[in-house]
mmCIF file of C-alpha atoms and ligand atoms in Angstrom:
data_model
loop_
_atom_site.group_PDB
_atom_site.id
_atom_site.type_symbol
_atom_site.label_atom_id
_atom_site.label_comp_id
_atom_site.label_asym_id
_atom_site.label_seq_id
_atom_site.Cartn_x
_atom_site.Cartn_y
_atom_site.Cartn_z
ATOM 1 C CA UNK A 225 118.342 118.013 169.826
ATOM 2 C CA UNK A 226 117.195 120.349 172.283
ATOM 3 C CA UNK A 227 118.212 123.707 170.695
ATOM 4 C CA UNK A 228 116.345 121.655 167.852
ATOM 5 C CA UNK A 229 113.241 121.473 169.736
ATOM 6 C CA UNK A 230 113.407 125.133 171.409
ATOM 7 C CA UNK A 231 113.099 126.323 167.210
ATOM 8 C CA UNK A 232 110.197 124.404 167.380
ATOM 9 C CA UNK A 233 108.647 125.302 170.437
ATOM 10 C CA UNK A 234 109.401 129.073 169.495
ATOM 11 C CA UNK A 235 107.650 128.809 166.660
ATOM 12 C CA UNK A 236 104.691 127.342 168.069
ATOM 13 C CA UNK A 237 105.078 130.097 171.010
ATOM 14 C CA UNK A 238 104.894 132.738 168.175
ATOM 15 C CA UNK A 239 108.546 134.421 168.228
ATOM 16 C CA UNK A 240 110.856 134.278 165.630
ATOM 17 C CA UNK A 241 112.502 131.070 164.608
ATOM 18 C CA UNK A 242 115.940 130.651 164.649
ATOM 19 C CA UNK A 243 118.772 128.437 164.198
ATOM 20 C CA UNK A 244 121.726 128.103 167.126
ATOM 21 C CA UNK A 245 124.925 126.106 167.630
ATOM 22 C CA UNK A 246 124.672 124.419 171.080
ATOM 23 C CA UNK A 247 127.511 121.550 172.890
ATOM 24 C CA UNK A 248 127.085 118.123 171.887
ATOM 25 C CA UNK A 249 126.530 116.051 174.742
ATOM 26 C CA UNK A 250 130.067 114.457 174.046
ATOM 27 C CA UNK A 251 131.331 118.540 174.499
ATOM 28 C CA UNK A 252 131.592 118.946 170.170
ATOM 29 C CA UNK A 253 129.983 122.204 168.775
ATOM 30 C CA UNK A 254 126.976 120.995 167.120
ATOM 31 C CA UNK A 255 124.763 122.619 164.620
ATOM 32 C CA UNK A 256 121.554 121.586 166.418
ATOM 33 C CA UNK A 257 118.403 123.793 164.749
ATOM 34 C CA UNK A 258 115.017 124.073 166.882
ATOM 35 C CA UNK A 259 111.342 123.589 165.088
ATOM 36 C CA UNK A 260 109.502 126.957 166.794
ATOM 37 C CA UNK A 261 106.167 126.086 166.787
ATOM 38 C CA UNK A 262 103.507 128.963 167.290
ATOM 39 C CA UNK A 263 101.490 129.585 170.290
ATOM 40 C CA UNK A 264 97.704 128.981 169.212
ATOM 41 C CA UNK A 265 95.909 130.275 172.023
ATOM 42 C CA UNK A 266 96.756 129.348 175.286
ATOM 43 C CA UNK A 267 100.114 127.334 174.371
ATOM 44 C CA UNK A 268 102.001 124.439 172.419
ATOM 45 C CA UNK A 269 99.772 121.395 173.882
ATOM 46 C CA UNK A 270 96.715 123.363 173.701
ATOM 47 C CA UNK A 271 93.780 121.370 174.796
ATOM 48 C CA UNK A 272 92.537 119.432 171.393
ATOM 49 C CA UNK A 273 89.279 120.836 171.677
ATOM 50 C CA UNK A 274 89.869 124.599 171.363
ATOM 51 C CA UNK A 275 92.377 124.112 168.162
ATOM 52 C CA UNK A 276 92.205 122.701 165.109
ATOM 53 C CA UNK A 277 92.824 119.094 164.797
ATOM 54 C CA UNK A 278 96.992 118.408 164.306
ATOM 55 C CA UNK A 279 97.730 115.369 162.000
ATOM 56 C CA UNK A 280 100.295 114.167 160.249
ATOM 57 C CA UNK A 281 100.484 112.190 156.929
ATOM 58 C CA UNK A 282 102.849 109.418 156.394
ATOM 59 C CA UNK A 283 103.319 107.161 153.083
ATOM 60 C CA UNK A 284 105.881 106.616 150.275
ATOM 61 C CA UNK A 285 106.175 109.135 147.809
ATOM 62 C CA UNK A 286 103.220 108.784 144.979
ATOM 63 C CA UNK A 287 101.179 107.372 147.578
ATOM 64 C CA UNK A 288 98.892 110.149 147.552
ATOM 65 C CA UNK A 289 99.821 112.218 150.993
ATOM 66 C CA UNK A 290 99.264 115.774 149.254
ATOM 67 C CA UNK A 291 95.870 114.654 147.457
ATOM 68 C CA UNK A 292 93.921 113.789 150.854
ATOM 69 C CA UNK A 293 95.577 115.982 153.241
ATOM 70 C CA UNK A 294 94.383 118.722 150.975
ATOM 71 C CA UNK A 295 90.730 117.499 150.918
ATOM 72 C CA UNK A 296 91.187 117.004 154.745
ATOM 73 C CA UNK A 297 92.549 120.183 155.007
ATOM 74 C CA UNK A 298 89.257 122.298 153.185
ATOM 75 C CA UNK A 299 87.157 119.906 154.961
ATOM 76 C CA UNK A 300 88.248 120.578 158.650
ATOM 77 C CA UNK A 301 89.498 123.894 157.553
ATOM 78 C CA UNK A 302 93.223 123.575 158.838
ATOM 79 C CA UNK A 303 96.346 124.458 156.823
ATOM 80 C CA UNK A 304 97.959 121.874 154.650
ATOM 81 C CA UNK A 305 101.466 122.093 155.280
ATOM 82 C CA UNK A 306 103.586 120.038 153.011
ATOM 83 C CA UNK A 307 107.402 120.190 153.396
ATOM 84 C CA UNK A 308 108.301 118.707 149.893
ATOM 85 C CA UNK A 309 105.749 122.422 148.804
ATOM 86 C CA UNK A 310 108.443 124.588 151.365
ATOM 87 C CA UNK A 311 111.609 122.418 149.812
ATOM 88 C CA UNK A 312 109.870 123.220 146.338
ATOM 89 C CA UNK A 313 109.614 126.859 146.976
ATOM 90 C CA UNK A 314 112.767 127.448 148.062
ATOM 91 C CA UNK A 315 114.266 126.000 145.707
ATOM 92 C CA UNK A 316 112.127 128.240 143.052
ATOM 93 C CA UNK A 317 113.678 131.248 144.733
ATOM 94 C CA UNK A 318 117.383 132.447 144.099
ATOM 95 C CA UNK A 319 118.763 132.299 147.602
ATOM 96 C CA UNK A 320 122.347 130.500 148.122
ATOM 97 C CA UNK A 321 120.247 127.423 149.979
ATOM 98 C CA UNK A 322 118.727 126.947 146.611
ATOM 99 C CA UNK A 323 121.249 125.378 144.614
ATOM 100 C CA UNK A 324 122.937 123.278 148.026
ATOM 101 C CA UNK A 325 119.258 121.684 148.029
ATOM 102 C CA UNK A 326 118.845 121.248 144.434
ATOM 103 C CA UNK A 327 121.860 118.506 144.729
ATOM 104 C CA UNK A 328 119.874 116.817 147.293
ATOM 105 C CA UNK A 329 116.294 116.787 145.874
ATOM 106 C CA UNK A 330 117.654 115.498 142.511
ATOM 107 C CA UNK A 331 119.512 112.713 144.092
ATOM 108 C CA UNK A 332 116.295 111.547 146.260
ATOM 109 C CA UNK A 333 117.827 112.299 149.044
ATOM 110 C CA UNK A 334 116.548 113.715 152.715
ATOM 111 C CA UNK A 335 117.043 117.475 153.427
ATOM 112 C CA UNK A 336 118.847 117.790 156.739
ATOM 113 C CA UNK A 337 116.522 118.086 159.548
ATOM 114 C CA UNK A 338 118.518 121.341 159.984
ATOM 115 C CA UNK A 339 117.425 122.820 157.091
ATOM 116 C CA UNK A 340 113.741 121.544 157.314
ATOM 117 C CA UNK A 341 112.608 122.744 160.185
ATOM 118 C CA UNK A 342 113.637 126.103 159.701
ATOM 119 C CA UNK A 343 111.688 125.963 156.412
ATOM 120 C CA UNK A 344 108.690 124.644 159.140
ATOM 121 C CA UNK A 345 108.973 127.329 161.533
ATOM 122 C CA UNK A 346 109.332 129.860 159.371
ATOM 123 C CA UNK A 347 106.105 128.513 157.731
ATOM 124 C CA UNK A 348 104.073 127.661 161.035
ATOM 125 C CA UNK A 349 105.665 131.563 161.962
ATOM 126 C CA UNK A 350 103.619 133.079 159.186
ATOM 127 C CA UNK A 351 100.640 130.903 159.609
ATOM 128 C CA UNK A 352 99.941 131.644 163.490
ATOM 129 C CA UNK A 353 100.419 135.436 162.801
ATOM 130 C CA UNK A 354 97.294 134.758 160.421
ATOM 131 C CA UNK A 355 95.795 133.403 163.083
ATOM 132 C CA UNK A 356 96.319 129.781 161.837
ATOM 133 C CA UNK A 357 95.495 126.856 164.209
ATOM 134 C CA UNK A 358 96.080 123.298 163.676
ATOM 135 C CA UNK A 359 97.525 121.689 160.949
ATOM 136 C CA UNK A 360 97.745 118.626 158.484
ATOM 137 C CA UNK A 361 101.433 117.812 157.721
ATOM 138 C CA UNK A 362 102.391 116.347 154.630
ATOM 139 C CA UNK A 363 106.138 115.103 154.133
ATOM 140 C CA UNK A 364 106.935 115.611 158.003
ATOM 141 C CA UNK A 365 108.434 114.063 160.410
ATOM 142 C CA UNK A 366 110.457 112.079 157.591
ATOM 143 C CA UNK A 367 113.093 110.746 160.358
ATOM 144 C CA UNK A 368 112.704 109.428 164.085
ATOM 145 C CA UNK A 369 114.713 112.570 164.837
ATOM 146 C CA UNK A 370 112.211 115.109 163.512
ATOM 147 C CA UNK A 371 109.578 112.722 165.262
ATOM 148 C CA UNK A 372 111.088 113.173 168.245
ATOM 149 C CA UNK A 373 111.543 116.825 168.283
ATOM 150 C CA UNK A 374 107.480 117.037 166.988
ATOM 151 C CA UNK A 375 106.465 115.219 169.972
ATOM 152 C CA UNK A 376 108.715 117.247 171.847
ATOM 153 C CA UNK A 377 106.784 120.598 171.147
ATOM 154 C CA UNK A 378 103.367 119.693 170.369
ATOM 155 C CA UNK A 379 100.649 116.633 170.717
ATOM 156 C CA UNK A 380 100.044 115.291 167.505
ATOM 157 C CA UNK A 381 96.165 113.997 167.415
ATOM 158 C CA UNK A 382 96.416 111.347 164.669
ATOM 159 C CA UNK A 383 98.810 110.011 161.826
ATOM 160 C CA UNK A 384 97.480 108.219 158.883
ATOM 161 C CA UNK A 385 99.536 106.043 157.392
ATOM 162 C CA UNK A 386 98.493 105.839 153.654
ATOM 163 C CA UNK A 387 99.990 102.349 151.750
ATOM 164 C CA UNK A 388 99.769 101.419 147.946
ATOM 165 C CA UNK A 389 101.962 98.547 146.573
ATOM 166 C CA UNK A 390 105.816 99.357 145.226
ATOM 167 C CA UNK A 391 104.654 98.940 141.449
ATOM 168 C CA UNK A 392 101.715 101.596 141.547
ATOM 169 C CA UNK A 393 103.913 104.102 143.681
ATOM 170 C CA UNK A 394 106.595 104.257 141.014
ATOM 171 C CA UNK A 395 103.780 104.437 137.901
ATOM 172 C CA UNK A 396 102.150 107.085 139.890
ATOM 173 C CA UNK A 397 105.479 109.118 140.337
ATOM 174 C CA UNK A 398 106.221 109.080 136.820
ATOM 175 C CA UNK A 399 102.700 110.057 135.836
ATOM 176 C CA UNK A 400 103.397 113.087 137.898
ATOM 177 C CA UNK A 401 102.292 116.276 136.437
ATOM 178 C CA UNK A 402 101.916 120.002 137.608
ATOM 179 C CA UNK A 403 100.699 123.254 135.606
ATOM 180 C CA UNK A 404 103.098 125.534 135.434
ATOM 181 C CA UNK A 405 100.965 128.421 135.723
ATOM 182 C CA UNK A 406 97.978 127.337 138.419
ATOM 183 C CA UNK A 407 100.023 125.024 140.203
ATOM 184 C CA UNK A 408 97.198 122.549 139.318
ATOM 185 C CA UNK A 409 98.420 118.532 140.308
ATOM 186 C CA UNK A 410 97.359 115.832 138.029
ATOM 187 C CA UNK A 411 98.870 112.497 136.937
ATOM 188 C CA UNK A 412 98.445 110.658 133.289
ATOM 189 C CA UNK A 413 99.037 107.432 134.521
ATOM 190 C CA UNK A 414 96.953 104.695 133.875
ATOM 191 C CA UNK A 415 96.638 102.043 136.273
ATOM 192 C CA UNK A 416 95.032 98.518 135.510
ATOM 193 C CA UNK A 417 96.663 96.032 137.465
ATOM 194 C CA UNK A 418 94.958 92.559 137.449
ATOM 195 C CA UNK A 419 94.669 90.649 140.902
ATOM 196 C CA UNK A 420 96.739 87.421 140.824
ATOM 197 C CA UNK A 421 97.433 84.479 143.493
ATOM 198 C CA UNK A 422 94.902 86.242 146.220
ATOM 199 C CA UNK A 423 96.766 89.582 145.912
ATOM 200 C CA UNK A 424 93.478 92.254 144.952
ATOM 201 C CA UNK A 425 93.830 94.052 141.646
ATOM 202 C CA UNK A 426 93.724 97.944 141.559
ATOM 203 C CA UNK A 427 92.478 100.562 139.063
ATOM 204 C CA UNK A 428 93.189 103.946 139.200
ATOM 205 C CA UNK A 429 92.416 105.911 136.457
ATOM 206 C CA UNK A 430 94.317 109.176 135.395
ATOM 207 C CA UNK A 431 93.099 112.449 136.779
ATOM 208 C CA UNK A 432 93.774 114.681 133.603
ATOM 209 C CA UNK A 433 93.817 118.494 133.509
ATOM 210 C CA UNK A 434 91.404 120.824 131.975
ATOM 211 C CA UNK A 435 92.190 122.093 128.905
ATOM 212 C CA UNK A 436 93.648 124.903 130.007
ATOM 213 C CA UNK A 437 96.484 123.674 131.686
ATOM 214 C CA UNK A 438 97.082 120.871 129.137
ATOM 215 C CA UNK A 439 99.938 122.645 127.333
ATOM 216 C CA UNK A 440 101.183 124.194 130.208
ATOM 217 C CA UNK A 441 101.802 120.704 132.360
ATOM 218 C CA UNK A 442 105.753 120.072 134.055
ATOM 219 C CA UNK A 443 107.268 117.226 136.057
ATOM 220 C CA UNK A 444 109.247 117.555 138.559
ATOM 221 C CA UNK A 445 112.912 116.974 138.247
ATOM 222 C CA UNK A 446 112.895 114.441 140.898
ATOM 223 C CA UNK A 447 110.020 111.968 139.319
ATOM 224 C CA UNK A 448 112.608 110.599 137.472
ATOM 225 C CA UNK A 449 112.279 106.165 137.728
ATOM 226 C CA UNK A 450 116.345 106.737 138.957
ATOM 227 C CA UNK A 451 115.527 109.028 141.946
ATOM 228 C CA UNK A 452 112.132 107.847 142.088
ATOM 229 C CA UNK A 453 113.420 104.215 143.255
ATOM 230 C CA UNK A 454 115.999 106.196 145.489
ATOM 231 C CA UNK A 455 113.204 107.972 147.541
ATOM 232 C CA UNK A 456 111.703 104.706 147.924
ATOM 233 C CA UNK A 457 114.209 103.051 149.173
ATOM 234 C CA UNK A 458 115.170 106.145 151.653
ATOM 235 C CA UNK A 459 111.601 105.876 152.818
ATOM 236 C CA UNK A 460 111.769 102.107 153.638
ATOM 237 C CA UNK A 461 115.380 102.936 154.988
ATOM 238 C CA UNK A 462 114.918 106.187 157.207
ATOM 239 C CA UNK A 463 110.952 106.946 157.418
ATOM 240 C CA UNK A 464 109.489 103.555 157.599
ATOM 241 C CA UNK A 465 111.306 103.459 161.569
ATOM 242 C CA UNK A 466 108.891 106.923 161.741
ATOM 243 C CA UNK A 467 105.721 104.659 161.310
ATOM 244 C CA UNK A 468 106.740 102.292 164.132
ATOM 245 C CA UNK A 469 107.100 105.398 166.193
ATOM 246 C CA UNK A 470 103.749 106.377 166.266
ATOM 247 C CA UNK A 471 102.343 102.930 166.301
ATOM 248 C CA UNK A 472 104.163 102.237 169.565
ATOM 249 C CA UNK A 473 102.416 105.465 170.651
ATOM 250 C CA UNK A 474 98.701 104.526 169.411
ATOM 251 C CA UNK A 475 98.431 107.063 167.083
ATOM 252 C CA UNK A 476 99.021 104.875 163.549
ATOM 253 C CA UNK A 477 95.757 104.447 161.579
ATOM 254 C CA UNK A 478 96.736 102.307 158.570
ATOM 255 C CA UNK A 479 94.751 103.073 155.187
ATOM 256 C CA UNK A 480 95.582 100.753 152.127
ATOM 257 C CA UNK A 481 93.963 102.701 149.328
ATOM 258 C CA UNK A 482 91.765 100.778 147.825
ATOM 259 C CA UNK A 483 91.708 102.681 144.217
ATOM 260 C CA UNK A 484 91.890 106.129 142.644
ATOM 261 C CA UNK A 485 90.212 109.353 144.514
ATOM 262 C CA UNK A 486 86.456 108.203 143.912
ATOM 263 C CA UNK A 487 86.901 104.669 145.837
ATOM 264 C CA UNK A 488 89.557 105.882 148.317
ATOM 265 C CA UNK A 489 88.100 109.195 149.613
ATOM 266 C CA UNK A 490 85.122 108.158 151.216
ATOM 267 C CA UNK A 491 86.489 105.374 152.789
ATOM 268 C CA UNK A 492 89.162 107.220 154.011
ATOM 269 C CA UNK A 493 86.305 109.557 155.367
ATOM 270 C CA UNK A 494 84.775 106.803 157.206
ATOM 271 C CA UNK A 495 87.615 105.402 158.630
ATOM 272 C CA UNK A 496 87.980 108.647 160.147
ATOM 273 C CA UNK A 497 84.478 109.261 161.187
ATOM 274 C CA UNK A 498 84.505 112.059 158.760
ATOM 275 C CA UNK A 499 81.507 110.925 156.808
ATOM 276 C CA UNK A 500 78.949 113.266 158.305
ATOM 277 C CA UNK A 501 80.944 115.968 158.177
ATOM 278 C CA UNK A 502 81.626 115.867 154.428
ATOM 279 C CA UNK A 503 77.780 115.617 154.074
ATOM 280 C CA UNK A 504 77.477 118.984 155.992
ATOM 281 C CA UNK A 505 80.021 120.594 153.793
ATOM 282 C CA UNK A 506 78.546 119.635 150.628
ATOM 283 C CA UNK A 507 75.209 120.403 151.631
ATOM 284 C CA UNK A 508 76.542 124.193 153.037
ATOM 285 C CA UNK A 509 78.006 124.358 149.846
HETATM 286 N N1 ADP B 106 110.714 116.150 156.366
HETATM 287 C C1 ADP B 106 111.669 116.169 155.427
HETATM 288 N N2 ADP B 106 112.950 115.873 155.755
HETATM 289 C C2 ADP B 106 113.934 115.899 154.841
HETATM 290 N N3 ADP B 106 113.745 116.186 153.541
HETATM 291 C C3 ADP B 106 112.482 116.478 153.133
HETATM 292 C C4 ADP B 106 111.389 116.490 154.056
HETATM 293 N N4 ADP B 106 110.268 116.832 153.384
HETATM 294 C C5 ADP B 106 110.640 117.011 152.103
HETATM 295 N N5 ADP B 106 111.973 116.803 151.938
HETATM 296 C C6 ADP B 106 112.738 116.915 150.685
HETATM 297 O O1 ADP B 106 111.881 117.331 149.639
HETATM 298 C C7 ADP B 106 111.755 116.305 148.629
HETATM 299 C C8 ADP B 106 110.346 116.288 148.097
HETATM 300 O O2 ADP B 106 109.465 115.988 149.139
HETATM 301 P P1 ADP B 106 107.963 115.511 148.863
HETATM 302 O O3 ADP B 106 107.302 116.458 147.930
HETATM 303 O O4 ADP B 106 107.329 115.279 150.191
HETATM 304 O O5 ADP B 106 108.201 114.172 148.050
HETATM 305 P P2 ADP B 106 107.618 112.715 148.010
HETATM 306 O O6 ADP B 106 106.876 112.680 146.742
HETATM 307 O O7 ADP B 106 108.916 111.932 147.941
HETATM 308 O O8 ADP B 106 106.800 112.375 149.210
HETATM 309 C C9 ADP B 106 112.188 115.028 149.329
HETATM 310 O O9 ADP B 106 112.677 114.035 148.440
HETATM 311 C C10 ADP B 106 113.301 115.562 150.246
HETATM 312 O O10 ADP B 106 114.490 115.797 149.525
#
């Protein structure tokens, strides 16, 4: 754990990252890996005021996490880091880690916390020497361990902690779709779900491609309904004990999406007192 967090804290300090094998408390050689996280300006808990804002998004998979972190992302202008996108390209790439994580994405399964946070460091590495500050993470900390080695290195500002019922998650998964040449997200699902016995209805309607990407649209091997209903129940297993982590520590704002994009975005904007804001942007635009 803390040659785990010294990665971390390197990386935020702005050298390279690295992993190392330090004694388990117990006296075992353990593989422990540090998250180096990047100095940005004057250190690792920088006063919130001269960065940009760090925040983290939590939620099952399909909830949503990489739609509004990216708006939140061009709207306060920090980097969307998601590590399912690092996993992803990695795995893309013909390195020998490739195929070891290949076996674990396509069985729903967690990456080790090893593994993932040298895919973060490296990542927040390259983003401070572009003079990156702040951040909106997307897919991490997945485990109270990677929690713990976060809060270890760095204040996080703010987690939202996005929620959609079990049945919509899984229709949303398996709507799933990416161009394979832009890189373009969409989903074809079609979601009409009636309310019943005091429970709301929701509607979300599909957010198609352009015609241009319609022939060229993938899914990822891992929106299968097999590992689909694995993730979930390795999120209610090993990241739902994440959630009670930060709400302990004040930081949880819950956000049941009420709907597709156009009813949950700007409610989502004014439970964050983002509201103005977006009007700025959209009128500088
Ligand atoms: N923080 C993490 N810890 C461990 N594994 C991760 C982490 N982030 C991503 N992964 C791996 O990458 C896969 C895809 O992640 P992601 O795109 O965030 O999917 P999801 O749609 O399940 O939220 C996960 O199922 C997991 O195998």
């Amino acid at each position: 754990m803390a040659a785990l967090n010294r990665l971390l804290r390197t990386s935020f300090l702005g050298s390279l990252s690295r992993m190392s094998t330090t004694a388990a408390p117990e006296g075992g050689g353990r593989f422990v890996p540090e998250l180096a996280v990047p100095k940005m300006g004057a250190g690792p808990r920088r006063d919130h005021r001269e960065r940009g804002v760090q925040w983290v998004f939590l939620g099952c998979p399909g909830v949503g996490k990489g739609t509004y972190a990216s708006r939140l992302s061009q709207l306060l202008g920090v980097p969307h880091i998601a590590t399912g996108d690092l996993v992803r390209e990695e795995l893309s790439s013909s390195g020998s880690l490739a195929q070891q994580l290949s076996a674990i994405v396509n069985q729903g399964h967690l990456v080790s916390d090893e593994i993932i946070i040298e895919l973060l460091s490296k990542r927040l590495q390259n983003g401070a020497s572009n003079g990156e500050s702040g951040f909106i993470l997307d897919g991490f900390p997945r485990t109270i361990r990677q929690a713990e080695i976060l809060e270890g290195v760095t204040d996080i500002d703010l987690v939202i902690n996005l929620k959609l019922r079990e049945d919509v998650l899984l229709k949303k998964c398996l709507g799933r779709r990416i161009c394979s040449q832009c890189g373009g997200n969409f989903n074809v699902a079609s979601i009409d779900i009636k309310g019943e016995n005091g429970r709301p209805g929701i509607n979300m309607a599909p957010l198609l491609p352009p015609p241009n990407c319609a022939a060229k649209l993938i899914t990822r091997s891992d929106d299968t309904e097999e590992v689909v209903k694995e993730r979930l129940r390795v999120y209610n297993d090993t990241s739902l004990p994440v959630e009670e982590f930060y709400r302990k520590r004040g930081k949880l704002l819950e956000f049941e999406l009420p709907g597709g994009i156009p009813e949950s975005w700007p409610k989502l904007l004014r439970a964050l007192n983002l509201e103005d804001h977006d009007d700025k942007q959209s009128a500088a635009a």
